[in-house]
Coordinates of C-alpha atoms in Angstrom, one line a residue:
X27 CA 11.0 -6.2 -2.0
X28 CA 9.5 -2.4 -1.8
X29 CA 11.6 0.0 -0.6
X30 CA 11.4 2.2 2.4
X31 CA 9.9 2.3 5.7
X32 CA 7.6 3.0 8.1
X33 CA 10.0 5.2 10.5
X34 CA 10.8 7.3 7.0
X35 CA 8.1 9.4 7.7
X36 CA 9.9 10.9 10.6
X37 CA 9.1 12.1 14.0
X38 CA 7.9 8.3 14.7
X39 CA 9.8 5.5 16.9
X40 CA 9.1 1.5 16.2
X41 CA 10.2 -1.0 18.8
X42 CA 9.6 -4.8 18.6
X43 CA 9.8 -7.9 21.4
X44 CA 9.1 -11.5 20.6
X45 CA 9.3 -14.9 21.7
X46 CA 10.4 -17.1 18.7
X47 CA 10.0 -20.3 20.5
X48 CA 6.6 -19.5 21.6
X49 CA 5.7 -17.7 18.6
X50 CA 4.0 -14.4 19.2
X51 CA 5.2 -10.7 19.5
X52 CA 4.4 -7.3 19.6
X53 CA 5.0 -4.2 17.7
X54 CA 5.1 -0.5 19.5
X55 CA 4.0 2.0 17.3
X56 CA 5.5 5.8 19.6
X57 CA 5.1 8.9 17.4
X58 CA 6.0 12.2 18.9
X59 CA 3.8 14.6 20.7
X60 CA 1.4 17.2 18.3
X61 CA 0.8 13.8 16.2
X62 CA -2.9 12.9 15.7
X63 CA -4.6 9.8 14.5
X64 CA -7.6 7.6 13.2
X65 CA -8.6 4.8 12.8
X66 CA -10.9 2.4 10.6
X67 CA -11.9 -1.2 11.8
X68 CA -12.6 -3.3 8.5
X69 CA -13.1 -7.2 9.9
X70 CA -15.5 -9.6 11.6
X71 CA -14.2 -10.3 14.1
X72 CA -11.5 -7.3 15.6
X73 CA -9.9 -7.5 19.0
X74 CA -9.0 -3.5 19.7
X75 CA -8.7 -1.0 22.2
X76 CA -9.0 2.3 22.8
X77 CA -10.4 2.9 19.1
X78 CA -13.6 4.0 19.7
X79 CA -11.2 7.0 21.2
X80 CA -10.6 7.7 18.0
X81 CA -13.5 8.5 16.7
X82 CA -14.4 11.8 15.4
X83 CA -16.7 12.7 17.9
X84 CA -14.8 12.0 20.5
X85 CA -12.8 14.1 22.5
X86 CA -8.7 12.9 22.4
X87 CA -7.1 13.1 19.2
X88 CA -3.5 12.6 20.1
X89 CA -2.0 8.8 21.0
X90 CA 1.2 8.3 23.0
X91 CA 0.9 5.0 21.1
X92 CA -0.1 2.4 18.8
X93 CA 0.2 -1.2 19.8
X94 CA -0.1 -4.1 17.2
X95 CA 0.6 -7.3 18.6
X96 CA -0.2 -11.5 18.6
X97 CA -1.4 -13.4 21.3
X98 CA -5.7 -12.7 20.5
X99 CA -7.6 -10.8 23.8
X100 CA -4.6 -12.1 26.0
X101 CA -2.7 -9.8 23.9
X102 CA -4.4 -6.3 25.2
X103 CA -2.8 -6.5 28.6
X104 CA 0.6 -5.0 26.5
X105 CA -1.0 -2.4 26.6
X106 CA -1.6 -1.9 30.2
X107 CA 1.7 -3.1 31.1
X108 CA 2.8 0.1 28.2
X109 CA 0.5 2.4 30.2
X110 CA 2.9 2.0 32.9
X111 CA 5.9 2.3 31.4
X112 CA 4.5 5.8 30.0
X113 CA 3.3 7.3 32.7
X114 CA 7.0 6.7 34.6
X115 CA 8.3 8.8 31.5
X116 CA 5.4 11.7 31.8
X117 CA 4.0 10.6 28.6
X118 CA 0.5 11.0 28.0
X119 CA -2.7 13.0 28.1
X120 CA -1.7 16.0 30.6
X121 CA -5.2 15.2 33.5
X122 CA -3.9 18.2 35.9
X123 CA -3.4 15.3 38.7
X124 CA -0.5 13.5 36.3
X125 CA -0.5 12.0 32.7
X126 CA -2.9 9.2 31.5
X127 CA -1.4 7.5 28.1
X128 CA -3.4 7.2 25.1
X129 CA -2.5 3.7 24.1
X130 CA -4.7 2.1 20.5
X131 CA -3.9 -1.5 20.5
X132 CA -5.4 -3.9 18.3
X133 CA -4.4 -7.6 18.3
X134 CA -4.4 -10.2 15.9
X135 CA -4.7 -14.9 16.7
X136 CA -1.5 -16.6 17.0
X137 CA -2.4 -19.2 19.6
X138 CA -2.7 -22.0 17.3
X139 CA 1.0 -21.2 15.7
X140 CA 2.9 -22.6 18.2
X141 CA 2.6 -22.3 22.3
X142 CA -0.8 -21.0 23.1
X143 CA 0.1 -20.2 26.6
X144 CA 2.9 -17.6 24.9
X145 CA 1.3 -14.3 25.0
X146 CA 3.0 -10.8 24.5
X147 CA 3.9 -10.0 28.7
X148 CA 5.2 -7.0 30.9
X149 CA 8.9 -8.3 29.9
X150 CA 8.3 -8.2 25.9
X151 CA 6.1 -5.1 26.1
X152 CA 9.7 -3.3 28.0
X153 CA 11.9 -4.8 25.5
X154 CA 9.8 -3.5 22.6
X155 CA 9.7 0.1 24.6
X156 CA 13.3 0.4 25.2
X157 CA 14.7 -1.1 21.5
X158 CA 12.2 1.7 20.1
X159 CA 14.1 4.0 17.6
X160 CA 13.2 6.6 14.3
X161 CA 14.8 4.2 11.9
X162 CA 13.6 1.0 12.5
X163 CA 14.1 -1.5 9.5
X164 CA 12.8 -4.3 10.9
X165 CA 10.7 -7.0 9.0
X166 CA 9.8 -10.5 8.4
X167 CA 10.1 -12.7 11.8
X168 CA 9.6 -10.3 14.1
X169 CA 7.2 -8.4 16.8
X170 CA 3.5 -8.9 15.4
X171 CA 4.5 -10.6 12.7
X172 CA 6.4 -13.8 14.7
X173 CA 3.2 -15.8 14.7
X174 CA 2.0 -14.6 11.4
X175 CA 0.4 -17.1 9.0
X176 CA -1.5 -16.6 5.7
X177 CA -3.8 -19.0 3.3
X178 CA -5.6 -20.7 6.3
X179 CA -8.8 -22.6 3.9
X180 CA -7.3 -25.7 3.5
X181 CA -6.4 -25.7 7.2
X182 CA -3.2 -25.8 9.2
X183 CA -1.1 -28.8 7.6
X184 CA -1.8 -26.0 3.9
X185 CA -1.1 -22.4 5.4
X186 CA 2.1 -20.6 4.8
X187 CA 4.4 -18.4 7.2
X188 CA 3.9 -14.6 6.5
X189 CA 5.2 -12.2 9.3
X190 CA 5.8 -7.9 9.2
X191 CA 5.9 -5.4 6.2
X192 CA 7.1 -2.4 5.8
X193 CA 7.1 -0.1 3.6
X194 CA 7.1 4.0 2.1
X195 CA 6.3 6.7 -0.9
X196 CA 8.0 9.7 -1.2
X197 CA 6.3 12.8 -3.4
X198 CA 8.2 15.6 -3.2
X199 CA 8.6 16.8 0.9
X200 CA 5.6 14.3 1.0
X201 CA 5.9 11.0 2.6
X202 CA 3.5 8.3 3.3
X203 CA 4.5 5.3 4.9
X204 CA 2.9 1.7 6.5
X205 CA 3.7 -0.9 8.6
X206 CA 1.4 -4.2 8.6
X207 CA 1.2 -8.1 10.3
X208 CA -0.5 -10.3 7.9
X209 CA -2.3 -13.1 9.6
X210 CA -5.2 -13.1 6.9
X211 CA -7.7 -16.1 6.2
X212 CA -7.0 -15.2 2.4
X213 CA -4.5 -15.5 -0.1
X214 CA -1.7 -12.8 -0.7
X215 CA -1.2 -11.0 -4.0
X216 CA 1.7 -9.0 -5.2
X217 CA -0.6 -6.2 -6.5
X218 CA 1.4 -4.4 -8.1
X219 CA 3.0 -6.9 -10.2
X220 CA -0.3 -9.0 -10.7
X221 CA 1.0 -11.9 -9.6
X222 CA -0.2 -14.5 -6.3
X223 CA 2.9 -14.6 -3.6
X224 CA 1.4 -16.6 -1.0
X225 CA -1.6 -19.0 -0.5
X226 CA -2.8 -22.6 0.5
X227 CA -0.1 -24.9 -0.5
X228 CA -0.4 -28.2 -1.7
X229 CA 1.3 -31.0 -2.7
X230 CA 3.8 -28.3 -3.6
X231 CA 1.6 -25.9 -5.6
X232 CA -0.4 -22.8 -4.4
X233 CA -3.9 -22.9 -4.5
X234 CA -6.4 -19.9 -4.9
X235 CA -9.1 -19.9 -2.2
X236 CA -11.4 -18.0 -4.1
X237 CA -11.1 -20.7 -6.5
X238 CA -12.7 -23.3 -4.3
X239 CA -13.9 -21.1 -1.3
X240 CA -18.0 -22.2 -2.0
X241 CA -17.0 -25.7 -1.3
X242 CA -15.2 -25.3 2.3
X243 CA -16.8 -26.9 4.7
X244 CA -20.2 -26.0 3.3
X245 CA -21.3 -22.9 5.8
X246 CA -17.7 -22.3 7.2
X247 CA -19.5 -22.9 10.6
X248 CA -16.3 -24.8 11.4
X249 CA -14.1 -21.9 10.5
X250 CA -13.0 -20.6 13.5
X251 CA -12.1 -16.3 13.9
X252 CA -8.4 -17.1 13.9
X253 CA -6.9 -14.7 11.4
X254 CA -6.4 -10.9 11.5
X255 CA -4.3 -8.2 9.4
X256 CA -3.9 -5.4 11.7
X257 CA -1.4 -2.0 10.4
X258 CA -1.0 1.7 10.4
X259 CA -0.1 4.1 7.6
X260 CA 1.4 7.3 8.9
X261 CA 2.2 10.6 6.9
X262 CA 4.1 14.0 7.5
X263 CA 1.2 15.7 6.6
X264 CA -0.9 17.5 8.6
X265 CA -4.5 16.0 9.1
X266 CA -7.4 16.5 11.5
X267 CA -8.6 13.1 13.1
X268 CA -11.9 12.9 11.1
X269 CA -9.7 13.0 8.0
X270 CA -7.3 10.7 9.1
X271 CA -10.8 8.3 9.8
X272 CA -11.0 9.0 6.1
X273 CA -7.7 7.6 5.1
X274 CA -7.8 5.0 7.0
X275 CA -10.4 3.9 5.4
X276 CA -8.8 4.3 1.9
X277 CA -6.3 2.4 3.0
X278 CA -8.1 -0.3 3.5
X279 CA -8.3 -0.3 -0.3
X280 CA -4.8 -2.3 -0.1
X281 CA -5.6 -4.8 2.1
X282 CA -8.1 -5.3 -0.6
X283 CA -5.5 -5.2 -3.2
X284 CA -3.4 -7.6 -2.0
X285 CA -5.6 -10.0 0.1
X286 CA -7.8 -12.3 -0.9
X287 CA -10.5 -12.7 0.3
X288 CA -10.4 -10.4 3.0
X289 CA -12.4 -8.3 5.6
X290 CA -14.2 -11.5 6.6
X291 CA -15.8 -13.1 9.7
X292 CA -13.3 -14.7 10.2
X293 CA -10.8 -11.7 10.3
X294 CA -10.1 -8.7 12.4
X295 CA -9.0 -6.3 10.1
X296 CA -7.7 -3.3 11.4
X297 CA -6.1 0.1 10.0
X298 CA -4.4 2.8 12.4
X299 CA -3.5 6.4 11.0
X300 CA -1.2 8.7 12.3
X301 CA -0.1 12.3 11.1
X302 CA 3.2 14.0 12.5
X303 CA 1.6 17.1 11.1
X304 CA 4.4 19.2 9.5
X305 CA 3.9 20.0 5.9
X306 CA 0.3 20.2 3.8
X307 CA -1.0 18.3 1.8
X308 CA -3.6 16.9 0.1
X309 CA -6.1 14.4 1.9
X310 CA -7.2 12.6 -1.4
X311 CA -3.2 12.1 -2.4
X312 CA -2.2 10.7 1.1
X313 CA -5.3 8.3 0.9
X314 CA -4.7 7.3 -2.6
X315 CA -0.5 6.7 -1.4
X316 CA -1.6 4.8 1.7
X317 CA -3.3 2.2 -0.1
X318 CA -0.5 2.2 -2.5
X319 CA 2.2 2.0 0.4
X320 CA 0.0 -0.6 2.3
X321 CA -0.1 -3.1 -0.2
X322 CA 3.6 -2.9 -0.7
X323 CA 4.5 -3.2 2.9
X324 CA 2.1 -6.3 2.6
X325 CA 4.3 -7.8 -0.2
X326 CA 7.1 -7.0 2.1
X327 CA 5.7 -9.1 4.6
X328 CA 5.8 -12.2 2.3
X329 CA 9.4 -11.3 0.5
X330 CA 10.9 -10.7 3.8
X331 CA 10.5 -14.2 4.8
X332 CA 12.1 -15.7 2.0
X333 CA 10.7 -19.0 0.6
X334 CA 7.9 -19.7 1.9
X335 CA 7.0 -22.9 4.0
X336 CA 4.3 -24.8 4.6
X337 CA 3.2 -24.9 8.4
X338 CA 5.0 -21.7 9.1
X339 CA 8.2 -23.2 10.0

């Protein structure tokens, strides 16, 4: 495992609600007011909301929060039922007439992992508000990563359970941290230590889809957009949202240190960034440690499980 989290960054709450028997869940991202954020959307096939918010020509640069949660399109009502919850609390973008809450959301497909009718609801949504706190340490089995699953080529009866990283750098006052819910078509490397830690198994050895990917099913028209790694990297640092955008983006580097292959079709791929802007620092250090910390925290999201098993049990 790689140490730290995403909370170590400060100024930042986590919350998680899940349904372990129907296998989904959600994780709520609230950072404190004066944060701002970007964002960079990587995949084929994304479900997302409120990102295009985020872009630098647009106006709002602040979120009241970041949602990353299972349950596909069904999933983006959490945030509706969040935008509620918020506005009962006075957070959110100040309109004159009352607050509206800036809530970014993107969602990743867990409908074939156990129930499909189990979807993250107004009940999980309050559980993940109210359990919300600046030291969260969870991982593994739980909130977006409940219905996580990785090394999908081979099909269902070969994929392996994955589930919610975490992880942070510290340089000096510096920190950089991420949080991430593997549900990737690929394969899963331990980058820094070279070695693969999660991929299609069978009969009990772990296959490389790279290896054989220009034989599945010929044009992958059967393939279906099921997958989806979807994370944030936050940092103490103080960033404007266009450079955020930028590191972001870098960022993305680990996902394509660690997955493999990745950013597909078949994907969703999707990178939040959020700054609690109270030191400086440099934007091309904080991008360079976010894809660092983001390919840890993807580790994490494998180690934290345990053994792995084949169907995700």
């Amino acid at each position: 495992m790689y140490g730290g989290y995403f909370t170590d960054v400060g100024n930042i709450k986590v919350g998680h609600g899940q349904d372990f028997e129907g296998g989904t869940g959600l994780s709520i991202i609230l950072p404190d007011p004066g944060n701002t954020a970007g964002v960079d959307v990587r995949g084929g096939a994304p479900g997302t909301r409120e990102t295009d918010l985020l872009n630098p020509l647009n106006q709002v640069s602040e979120v009241s929060s970041i949602i990353l949660s299972g349950g596909s399109a069904y999933g983006l009502e959490a945030a509706s039922h969040l935008m509620k919850i918020l506005e009962k609390e006075g957070i959110g973008f100040d309109v004159g007439v009352g607050v509206v809450p800036i809530i970014s959301q993107a969602v990743l497909f867990d409908l074939a992992y156990k129930n499909p009718k189990a979807r993250p609801d107004a009940a999980m949504t309050r559980k993940a508000f109210e359990s919300a706190t600046y030291d969260d340490k969870s991982q593994g089995l739980v909130g977006a990563g409940t219905g996580a699953t990785v090394g999908k080529a081979l099909g269902p009866e070969f994929l392996v359970k994955s589930g919610l990283g975490q992880a942070s750098i510290k340089k000096g006052d510096l920190v950089v941290s991420a949080i991430v819910a593997v549900n990737a078509f690929g394969d899963i490397f331990d980058y820094h230590k070279g070695v693969q830690i999660a991929g299609p198994t069978k009969d009990g050895k772990m296959l490389k889809t790279i290896d054989f990917i220009d034989q599945i099913l010929g044009s992958f028209s059967d393939i279906k957009p099921s997958n989806t790694t979807i994370g944030a990297v936050a940092t103490n640092g103080t960033f404007t949202k266009t450079e955020l955008t930028k590191i972001a983006g870098m960022a993305h580097d680990g996902y394509a240190r660690s997955i493999n292959p990745v950013h597909t079709l078949f994907d969703g791929d999707t990178i939040f960034s959020i700054a609690t802007n109270k030191i400086k620092a440099n934007i091309n250090l904080v991008g360079a440690l976010a894809a660092e910390v983001m390919s840890m925290a993807i580790s994490n999201s494998i180690y934290s499980l345990g053994e792995n098993k084949n169907k995700g049990d």
